[in-house]
Amino acid sequence: MKSNDIILQTAAKFVTFIIMIFSFYIFLGGHFGPGGGFVGGLLTSSALVLMLLAFDIKTMSTVIPFDYKLLIPIGLLVALGTGVGSFFFHVPFLTHAFGHFTLPIIGETELATATIFDLGVYLVVVGITMTIIQTIGESE
Amino acid sequence: MSNFVILPLIMTMFSGIVLLFFKDKIRVQRWISSLSLLLTVVASFYLVHLVHTKGILTHELGNWKPPFGIVLVADMLSALLVATTSIIALCAVLFAFRSIGEARERFYFYPFVHFLITGVFGAFLTGDLFNLFVFFEVMLMSSYVLIILGGTKIQLKESIKYILVNVVSSALFVISVAYLYAVTGTLNMADLALRITAAGDQGIITVIAMLLLVVFGLKGGIFPLYFWLPGSYKAPPPVISALFGALLTKVGLYAIFRVFTLIFIHDQAFTHPIIGYLAILTIIVGTIGAVAYHDIEKIVIYNIIVAVGVILYGLTIGSVDGFTGSIYYLVHDMIIKGALFLLCGAVISVTGTADMRKMGGLIKHHPFMGWLFFLSILSLAGIPPLSGFIGKLMLVQSGLQSHSYVFVGVMLLSSLLVLYSAMKIFMTCFWGEQVLESSQEKGSTKGLLLPISILVGLSVVLGIGTEWALPYITEAAKTLADPMSYIQSVLKE
């Protein structure tokens, strides 16, 4: 008899989105509270792993047709880019800046270039975690 | 421009990242890696020139003033080692084009060479103890990948040993950094030096110094801690062994030099004799190994251990002359060990074996390779016109001045035996009865001899052009002997 995991799959569909939103919250809140790129990245990949558990690798690769291995160099480039970017302002490597901006819906917000570095960390963490899990999952 | 200090580091890291995008395009990978390393060579030599004209350069990451932020420091020793590293990396990559094989190239060989070089550059340039740990890890992670890449049985076996030893020593490193932070409250090397001088002769600081000696000794392969080295360096293909043999142990040595000339100078009567005895025992063990084996790679590997001992002893002499000899020998040894490993790789690619009892008469068909080997052996043993001579001469002189006759005797005797061990390779492999006809050879040396001749040529230049090279090396030694100049240029007091 074919086993039926409809409860797991239905729950996973909802829970994945909740975890995703929470991971973005953690990622963006890292400047003033606990969190940041590393935890955010791990949470995002845990959401993806939940999908992997509920479905399988083939379904996942059709839903998200993206090679996670590419996330690693992209994230590294983003992180290195923020470092090198400071050279254009004649300040040492990795000098960060911040400022207060008035954004449309949110109102006055503090934006810092450290977030871009964190984005790099986030991408690398997601890329590496998913690469490890998929590689182990696929090998016979 | 103070940004220049960080340039070699960024360049290798950037090209390593870019190479990750071109997994299957081997030709693109080769072009990018050789061009970027060529640029790195140029940049690092310019760095040497800058340090020579302007004195010690610092780069404060994130514009935080030391001791609060991370600082990169290029004094003459770091700059020279960065330059030597970049040349060896370039030659190894050129050698890899023809020897490493497509399967390994396809699985991120070049990116990991770049990350390895990034780690080595970082370890040479950093002025912060925990940052040194991080760069050690960058270097070691890449070396784990390189040692296992290809997945043959011996590589899997030896990499487990290698990874275990290095994980343990990294944990020890973190523990000793934690102790040091608890005692002094800082991790910036210059600030550490000041605070330890102020704290004076405390037993706990000597304990931490010895812990760090164990850590760096495990990385550098000094006497009781070298046990992992012969097996691990034998396992991967010769190009990777060349990178490891020329760079990794030398980073450990550099760290010992930096730490024991800058930070832990409070109780030299206790620490330096211990390092001295370990150095002499390292020379003896290495010499025994070099004489004992019939495997050409094993002989070169044990010669690394001999050189580690010789260089380490220069630290305990403590005079500017001793440091100069050590640094000269360090630079020479990086170049010549790279050349010897690559030569072993060329011999193995021709004969298909590393056992010298199974080969002979190679000089008939490969005269150029044979004489390159001959030159590098003479340089290794320290025959006058070549680069190994000056370093050893200065070490002997300063050893005699400080009345360490045991060391001088052991070193001279070991030079003889090193010459014997390497000449044994030359006599049996290149002279003697010819074993292989040219049609029976397993591969050709086409393209393999160019990087080797660059390295051997450099060794000859370093030997003949001593007058030209010595001012730079003496400058490096003077900075080592006078830690205040380092501290002042970092902390700007």
XYZ file of C-alpha atoms in Angstrom:
633
model
C 0.000 0.000 0.000
C 1.312 3.445 -0.860
C 1.948 5.517 2.205
C 0.103 8.769 2.385
C 1.693 11.885 3.869
C -0.931 14.447 2.992
C -0.952 15.983 6.470
C 2.818 16.536 6.381
C 2.679 18.004 2.887
C -0.213 20.360 3.616
C 1.351 21.520 6.852
C 4.730 21.986 5.187
C 3.225 24.289 2.552
C 1.986 26.667 5.220
C 4.809 26.353 7.690
C 7.469 26.965 5.043
C 6.117 30.428 4.387
C 5.982 31.234 8.084
C 9.600 30.135 8.532
C 10.638 32.112 5.443
C 9.060 35.304 6.759
C 10.589 34.719 10.177
C 14.010 34.209 8.590
C 13.735 37.523 6.723
C 12.682 39.196 9.956
C 15.705 37.744 11.746
C 17.971 38.708 8.836
C 16.857 42.333 8.758
C 16.663 42.707 12.526
C 20.289 41.706 13.015
C 21.539 45.263 13.361
C 19.666 46.079 16.541
C 18.662 42.717 17.957
C 19.847 39.152 17.921
C 20.010 37.743 14.409
C 21.777 38.583 11.199
C 22.905 36.906 8.016
C 24.071 33.638 9.508
C 20.951 32.743 11.502
C 18.702 34.124 8.794
C 20.406 31.962 6.215
C 20.130 28.878 8.378
C 16.409 29.517 8.949
C 15.770 29.950 5.234
C 17.557 26.735 4.450
C 15.622 24.978 7.217
C 12.408 26.056 5.469
C 13.751 24.598 2.240
C 14.785 21.421 4.057
C 11.248 21.081 5.397
C 10.004 21.176 1.810
C 12.608 18.559 0.916
C 11.375 16.304 3.714
C 7.720 16.675 2.767
C 8.262 16.229 -0.964
C 11.443 15.019 -2.678
C 14.488 16.346 -4.446
C 12.949 16.111 -7.926
C 9.823 18.073 -6.987
C 11.984 20.671 -5.281
C 14.171 21.116 -8.325
C 11.100 21.708 -10.500
C 9.580 24.173 -8.028
C 12.842 26.065 -7.471
C 14.882 25.457 -10.638
C 18.050 26.991 -9.269
C 21.503 25.608 -8.624
C 22.269 26.354 -4.979
C 25.985 26.002 -5.670
C 25.811 29.286 -7.581
C 24.594 31.079 -4.462
C 28.003 30.599 -2.841
C 30.105 32.633 -5.306
C 27.296 35.192 -5.688
C 27.158 35.705 -1.936
C 30.948 35.890 -1.703
C 31.002 38.476 -4.488
C 28.374 40.569 -2.710
C 30.353 40.463 0.542
C 33.665 41.201 -1.166
C 31.951 43.907 -3.218
C 30.869 45.845 -0.128
C 34.454 45.659 1.075
C 35.950 46.842 -2.183
C 33.211 49.423 -2.621
C 34.678 51.464 0.222
C 37.799 52.029 -1.898
C 35.770 54.342 -4.135
C 35.261 56.656 -1.187
C 38.971 56.600 -0.308
C 38.479 54.797 2.981
C 39.990 51.419 3.997
C 38.553 48.042 3.065
C 35.181 47.177 4.619
C 34.487 50.664 5.986
C 30.730 50.809 6.423
C 28.398 53.752 6.287
C 24.825 54.341 7.381
C 22.229 57.031 7.022
C 18.589 57.880 7.724
C 16.228 57.811 4.780
C 12.526 58.373 4.415
C 11.109 55.419 2.547
C 7.576 55.292 1.022
C 5.524 52.979 3.234
C 7.815 52.405 6.203
C 8.692 55.985 6.994
C 12.042 57.049 8.340
C 14.470 54.141 8.358
C 18.129 53.690 9.122
C 19.887 51.968 6.234
C 23.414 50.620 6.669
C 25.798 49.157 4.105
C 26.547 46.415 6.627
C 23.229 44.909 5.535
C 24.660 44.282 2.068
C 27.569 42.419 3.628
C 25.028 40.461 5.670
C 23.140 39.675 2.486
C 26.339 38.104 1.159
C 26.672 36.021 4.320
C 22.995 35.039 4.028
C 23.393 33.856 0.435
C 26.553 31.881 1.209
C 24.939 30.185 4.198
C 21.846 29.188 2.216
C 24.002 28.018 -0.687
C 26.343 25.938 1.434
C 23.642 24.349 3.607
C 21.506 23.383 0.623
C 24.533 22.111 -1.325
C 25.601 19.909 1.578
C 22.110 18.503 2.132
C 21.369 17.922 -1.542
C 24.772 16.334 -2.223
C 24.394 13.918 0.673
C 20.782 13.249 -0.293
C 21.579 12.488 -3.914
C 24.639 10.267 -3.436
C 23.932 6.551 -3.374
C 48.273 54.394 -0.893
C 47.707 52.272 2.161
C 45.078 50.237 0.334
C 47.902 48.469 -1.448
C 48.620 46.179 1.495
C 45.348 44.349 1.053
C 45.524 44.126 -2.738
C 47.238 40.689 -3.107
C 44.683 39.268 -0.697
C 41.677 40.714 -2.511
C 42.963 39.807 -5.956
C 43.412 36.107 -5.198
C 40.124 35.920 -3.343
C 38.257 37.677 -6.126
C 39.634 35.442 -8.858
C 38.945 32.392 -6.678
C 35.296 33.441 -6.448
C 35.028 34.182 -10.157
C 36.532 30.776 -10.960
C 33.651 29.116 -9.115
C 31.305 30.283 -11.893
C 33.294 28.474 -14.599
C 33.173 24.915 -13.351
C 33.167 23.178 -16.729
C 35.091 25.696 -18.805
C 38.621 24.503 -18.137
C 40.314 26.812 -20.637
C 38.666 29.857 -19.069
C 39.722 28.653 -15.627
C 43.323 28.292 -16.759
C 43.421 31.745 -18.308
C 41.832 33.457 -15.334
C 44.009 31.719 -12.782
C 47.306 32.263 -14.571
C 46.545 35.898 -15.356
C 45.369 36.704 -11.852
C 48.398 35.044 -10.292
C 50.680 36.912 -12.674
C 49.069 40.172 -11.573
C 49.463 39.069 -7.954
C 53.180 38.507 -8.505
C 53.514 42.027 -9.896
C 51.451 43.507 -7.064
C 53.367 41.694 -4.354
C 56.728 42.762 -5.730
C 55.476 46.317 -5.807
C 54.464 45.813 -2.177
C 58.050 44.805 -1.349
C 59.249 47.960 -3.091
C 56.747 50.111 -1.202
C 57.752 48.653 2.160
C 61.395 49.188 1.246
C 60.904 52.851 0.442
C 58.210 53.827 2.951
C 58.774 51.522 5.917
C 56.132 49.336 7.549
C 52.704 49.753 5.965
C 49.462 49.205 7.823
C 45.874 48.963 6.659
C 43.137 49.492 9.223
C 40.122 47.467 8.138
C 36.826 49.309 8.460
C 38.696 52.486 9.431
C 38.813 51.392 13.076
C 41.965 52.438 14.822
C 44.059 49.626 16.307
C 43.895 47.981 18.780
C 40.099 48.075 18.322
C 39.849 46.941 14.724
C 41.651 44.395 12.627
C 44.846 45.709 11.142
C 46.878 44.295 8.272
C 50.589 44.942 8.607
C 53.138 44.577 5.839
C 56.632 44.735 7.224
C 59.544 43.546 5.123
C 59.308 39.913 6.258
C 55.610 39.654 5.380
C 56.101 41.411 2.065
C 58.998 39.141 1.072
C 57.050 36.020 1.993
C 53.988 37.262 0.096
C 56.141 37.837 -2.982
C 57.729 34.379 -2.729
C 54.326 32.771 -2.198
C 52.869 34.427 -5.264
C 55.719 33.190 -7.470
C 55.366 29.642 -6.176
C 51.609 29.761 -6.705
C 52.058 30.939 -10.281
C 54.579 28.187 -11.036
C 52.399 25.521 -9.416
C 49.381 26.586 -11.462
C 51.443 26.566 -14.669
C 52.655 23.081 -13.742
C 49.099 21.962 -13.037
C 47.940 22.771 -16.588
C 49.834 19.767 -17.887
C 49.834 17.457 -14.925
C 46.776 17.623 -12.701
C 44.305 16.057 -15.114
C 40.924 17.180 -16.365
C 38.839 15.435 -13.705
C 40.483 17.385 -10.895
C 40.452 20.646 -12.861
C 36.721 20.239 -13.327
C 36.176 19.852 -9.608
C 37.306 23.277 -8.459
C 41.071 22.707 -8.371
C 41.962 26.270 -9.374
C 39.482 28.027 -7.048
C 40.845 26.106 -4.097
C 44.434 26.928 -5.019
C 43.369 30.566 -4.996
C 41.671 30.250 -1.626
C 44.754 28.494 -0.258
C 46.918 31.381 -1.438
C 44.431 33.859 0.057
C 44.783 32.123 3.403
C 48.577 32.121 3.190
C 48.690 35.809 2.235
C 46.332 36.645 5.054
C 48.381 34.719 7.602
C 51.507 36.586 6.498
C 49.894 40.008 6.495
C 47.630 40.058 9.520
C 48.445 41.924 12.695
C 45.841 40.309 14.888
C 46.095 36.950 16.610
C 42.523 35.775 16.087
C 42.578 36.978 12.515
C 45.692 34.837 12.109
C 43.609 31.892 13.298
C 40.890 32.664 10.758
C 43.391 32.844 7.918
C 44.976 29.611 9.150
C 41.539 28.039 8.811
C 41.015 29.502 5.323
C 44.337 27.991 4.341
C 43.674 24.644 6.072
C 40.135 24.213 4.691
C 41.459 24.693 1.175
C 44.296 22.302 1.919
C 41.805 19.683 3.159
C 39.983 19.937 -0.142
C 43.191 19.853 -2.176
C 44.577 16.856 -0.301
C 41.391 14.832 -0.846
C 40.601 16.040 -4.375
C 40.487 13.054 -6.687
C 39.461 10.604 -4.005
C 42.048 7.850 -4.402
C 42.397 5.388 -1.558
C 45.690 6.717 -0.180
C 44.386 10.285 -0.319
C 41.306 9.352 1.705
C 43.409 7.544 4.283
C 45.973 10.294 4.699
C 43.467 13.131 4.634
C 41.676 11.685 7.676
C 44.955 11.826 9.564
C 45.735 15.294 8.271
C 42.313 16.704 9.106
C 42.296 15.127 12.584
C 45.692 16.567 13.480
C 44.804 19.992 12.179
C 41.409 20.104 13.864
C 43.079 19.283 17.163
C 45.758 21.917 16.659
C 43.160 24.506 15.633
C 41.215 23.793 18.806
C 44.430 24.249 20.781
C 44.992 27.526 18.958
C 41.559 28.801 19.995
C 42.174 27.697 23.568
C 45.509 29.465 23.771
C 44.036 32.608 22.217
C 41.297 32.461 24.845
C 43.870 32.195 27.646
C 45.842 35.056 26.210
C 42.736 37.198 25.899
C 41.817 36.423 29.486
C 45.260 37.455 30.689
C 45.833 40.562 28.567
C 42.426 41.651 27.266
C 43.550 42.288 23.698
C 44.289 40.319 20.538
C 46.064 42.903 18.428
C 49.675 41.739 18.185
C 51.265 45.137 18.760
C 49.009 45.873 21.711
C 49.634 42.365 23.073
C 53.356 43.000 22.915
C 52.999 46.220 24.904
C 50.751 44.698 27.534
C 52.910 41.636 28.020
C 55.988 43.811 28.403
C 54.084 45.843 30.984
C 52.862 42.737 32.814
C 56.433 41.477 33.020
C 57.608 37.983 33.706
C 54.472 36.055 34.633
C 54.440 32.276 34.600
C 51.052 32.076 32.888
C 52.296 34.025 29.870
C 55.167 31.590 29.430
C 52.658 28.733 29.581
C 50.610 30.357 26.822
C 53.769 30.898 24.790
C 54.543 27.189 25.016
C 50.946 26.319 24.028
C 51.271 28.488 20.943
C 54.610 26.837 20.182
C 52.825 23.474 20.188
C 50.104 24.857 17.898
C 52.453 26.396 15.361
C 54.819 23.459 15.703
C 52.004 21.142 14.639
C 51.413 23.291 11.571
C 55.103 23.736 10.880
C 56.254 20.171 11.472
C 58.863 20.567 14.222
C 60.311 17.589 16.021
C 57.805 15.707 18.132
C 54.862 17.141 16.190
C 55.893 16.305 12.631
C 54.491 12.748 12.579
C 51.532 13.550 10.301
C 53.630 15.288 7.680
C 55.402 12.563 5.654
C 52.253 10.563 4.933
C 50.013 13.532 4.224
C 52.384 15.222 1.811
C 52.980 11.985 -0.072
C 49.296 11.355 -0.796
C 48.158 14.153 -3.167
C 49.536 14.774 -6.688
C 52.997 16.437 -6.794
C 51.678 19.931 -7.651
C 49.624 19.978 -4.493
C 52.535 18.581 -2.478
C 54.636 21.397 -3.917
C 52.158 24.006 -2.710
C 51.955 22.342 0.703
C 55.685 21.757 1.075
C 56.621 25.247 -0.019
C 53.916 27.201 1.789
C 52.049 25.490 4.617
C 54.890 24.536 6.947
C 56.456 27.926 6.321
C 53.332 29.685 7.543
C 53.715 27.829 10.842
C 57.363 28.900 10.987
C 56.451 32.487 10.192
C 53.902 32.446 13.006
C 56.531 31.139 15.445
C 58.916 33.875 14.336
C 56.309 36.602 14.629
C 55.035 35.490 18.007
C 58.420 34.864 19.600
C 60.090 38.035 18.337
C 57.180 40.399 18.939
C 54.951 39.137 21.723
C 56.700 36.603 23.933
C 60.053 38.212 24.548
C 59.642 38.448 28.292
C 61.304 35.169 29.322
C 63.731 34.248 26.582
C 65.997 32.316 28.935
C 63.266 29.700 29.237
C 61.554 29.664 25.846
C 64.429 30.037 23.421
C 66.596 27.091 24.599
C 63.532 24.828 24.269
C 62.974 26.004 20.705
C 66.690 25.491 20.076
C 66.689 21.872 21.262
C 63.529 21.157 19.276
C 65.152 22.675 16.197
C 68.260 20.491 16.521
C 66.162 17.358 17.036
C 64.045 18.359 14.007
C 67.180 18.579 11.878
C 68.362 15.168 13.101
C 65.020 13.431 12.519
C 64.631 15.004 9.087
C 68.133 13.953 8.079
C 67.553 10.369 9.201
C 64.359 10.230 7.141
C 65.990 11.784 4.104
C 68.757 9.194 4.134
C 66.498 6.242 4.860
C 63.979 6.295 2.000
C 64.060 5.117 -1.603
C 60.981 7.096 -2.541
C 61.899 10.368 -4.242
C 58.949 12.271 -2.795
C 59.618 10.978 0.724
C 63.213 12.187 0.469
C 62.089 15.680 -0.459
C 59.480 15.623 2.316
C 62.080 14.798 4.965
C 64.241 17.558 3.537
C 61.412 19.963 4.384
C 61.687 18.845 8.002
C 65.449 19.421 7.977
C 64.940 22.934 6.650
C 62.268 23.667 9.256
C 64.810 22.834 11.955
C 67.531 24.963 10.376
C 65.265 27.987 10.006
C 63.849 27.601 13.501
C 67.275 27.612 15.108
C 67.965 31.085 13.696
C 65.214 32.349 15.981
C 67.035 31.259 19.123
C 70.303 32.903 18.126
C 68.487 36.195 18.538
C 70.942 38.463 16.758
C 70.216 40.382 13.552
C 72.679 38.108 11.725
C 70.865 35.015 12.912
C 67.511 36.399 11.781
C 68.978 37.413 8.429
C 70.337 33.921 7.893
C 67.022 32.381 8.838
C 64.959 34.630 6.596
C 67.321 34.155 3.675
C 67.129 30.424 4.182
C 63.338 30.603 4.557
C 62.867 32.386 1.225
C 65.383 30.105 -0.463
C 63.779 27.010 0.981
C 60.270 27.945 -0.149
C 61.514 28.353 -3.707
C 63.710 25.274 -3.800
C 61.186 22.941 -2.154
C 58.622 24.080 -4.700
C 61.107 23.341 -7.484
C 62.074 19.931 -6.065
C 58.481 18.761 -5.655
C 57.661 19.872 -9.185
C 60.777 18.036 -10.425
C 59.606 14.918 -8.611
C 56.262 15.407 -10.344
C 57.998 15.608 -13.723
C 60.047 12.474 -12.992
C 56.957 10.600 -11.851
C 55.030 11.648 -14.936
C 57.823 10.211 -17.102
C 58.447 6.996 -15.187
C 55.069 6.392 -13.557
C 56.648 5.550 -10.206
C 58.190 7.332 -7.240
C 60.450 4.421 -6.292
C 63.963 5.265 -7.391
C 65.046 1.640 -7.566
C 62.735 1.248 -10.540
C 64.277 3.987 -12.666
C 67.582 4.968 -14.153
C 69.305 6.695 -17.042
C 66.745 9.442 -17.431
C 69.417 11.915 -18.447
C 69.777 10.305 -21.860
C 66.387 11.517 -23.009
C 65.817 14.333 -20.534
C 69.110 16.191 -20.188
C 67.494 19.534 -19.354
C 65.386 18.062 -16.578
C 68.446 16.248 -15.257
C 70.578 19.363 -15.002
C 67.729 21.356 -13.497
C 67.545 18.678 -10.839
C 71.299 18.816 -10.352
C 71.220 22.592 -9.890
C 68.401 22.438 -7.401
C 70.192 19.748 -5.388
C 73.334 21.880 -5.178
C 71.191 24.803 -4.123
C 69.433 22.668 -1.508
C 72.708 21.539 0.017
C 74.158 25.043 -0.008
C 76.931 25.034 -2.607
C 78.459 28.537 -2.878
C 77.131 30.262 -5.978
C 73.548 29.174 -5.287
C 70.922 30.497 -2.931
C 71.203 27.919 -0.146
C 74.722 29.034 0.661
C 74.357 32.529 2.076
C 71.605 31.647 4.512
C 73.494 28.695 5.922
C 76.746 30.675 6.025
C 75.145 33.427 8.071
C 73.530 30.867 10.365
C 76.883 29.154 10.899
C 78.621 32.471 11.547
C 76.081 33.687 14.048
C 75.918 30.214 15.588
C 79.669 30.332 16.176
C 79.405 33.840 17.599
C 76.821 32.704 20.109
C 78.857 29.573 20.906
C 76.183 27.112 19.818
C 78.705 24.621 18.486
C 76.304 21.678 18.685
C 73.942 23.392 16.292
C 76.715 24.325 13.854
C 78.052 20.782 13.904
C 74.622 19.212 13.434
C 73.735 21.629 10.662
C 76.952 21.116 8.703
C 76.666 17.355 9.041
C 73.020 17.493 7.997
C 73.971 19.545 4.923
C 76.290 16.722 3.930
C 73.607 14.090 4.422
C 70.981 16.209 2.645
C 73.371 16.459 -0.276
C 73.866 12.682 -0.091
C 70.121 11.991 -0.008
C 69.362 14.222 -2.961
C 72.436 13.170 -4.916
C 71.271 9.580 -4.423
C 68.171 10.491 -6.427
C 70.240 12.145 -9.100
C 72.729 9.279 -9.403
C 70.191 6.464 -9.582
C 67.410 8.172 -11.529
C 69.354 10.209 -14.017
C 72.617 8.297 -14.303
C 73.021 4.559 -14.196
C 71.521 1.990 -16.457
C 68.636 3.120 -18.586
C 65.415 1.441 -17.531
C 62.879 2.976 -19.894
C 63.231 3.418 -23.639
C 61.701 6.670 -24.851
C 58.773 4.720 -26.282
C 58.016 3.083 -22.933
C 57.703 6.339 -21.020
C 54.392 6.965 -19.318
C 54.158 10.636 -20.218
C 56.090 13.600 -21.503
C 57.624 16.546 -19.721
C 56.186 18.947 -22.278
C 55.246 22.195 -20.548
C 56.288 20.861 -17.153
C 59.825 22.211 -17.240
C 58.952 25.890 -17.742
C 57.646 26.537 -14.189
C 60.498 24.476 -12.761
C 63.091 26.495 -14.632
C 61.475 29.714 -13.379
C 61.910 28.516 -9.787
C 65.426 27.158 -10.266
C 66.384 30.321 -12.142
C 65.072 32.386 -9.264
C 67.140 30.325 -6.859
C 70.253 30.967 -8.962
C 69.461 34.691 -9.099
C 68.946 34.747 -5.334
C 72.338 33.119 -4.927
C 74.351 35.170 -7.420
C 72.500 38.401 -6.729
C 73.018 38.257 -2.985
C 74.270 41.830 -2.976
C 70.944 42.848 -4.467
C 68.697 40.740 -2.266
C 70.489 41.113 1.057
C 69.412 44.705 1.867
C 65.757 43.641 1.758
C 66.370 40.621 3.953
C 68.515 42.512 6.424
C 65.744 45.078 6.666
C 63.289 42.285 7.500
C 65.658 40.919 10.133
C 66.131 44.352 11.670
C 62.376 44.774 12.042
C 62.211 41.386 13.742
C 65.039 42.265 16.102
C 63.445 45.580 17.019
C 59.801 44.967 17.920
C 59.284 48.601 18.946
C 59.379 49.726 15.312
C 56.543 47.307 14.527
C 54.523 48.382 17.565
C 54.969 52.063 16.837
C 53.941 51.804 13.213
C 50.799 49.866 14.153
C 49.693 51.860 17.177
C 51.029 55.200 15.821
C 52.328 56.410 19.137
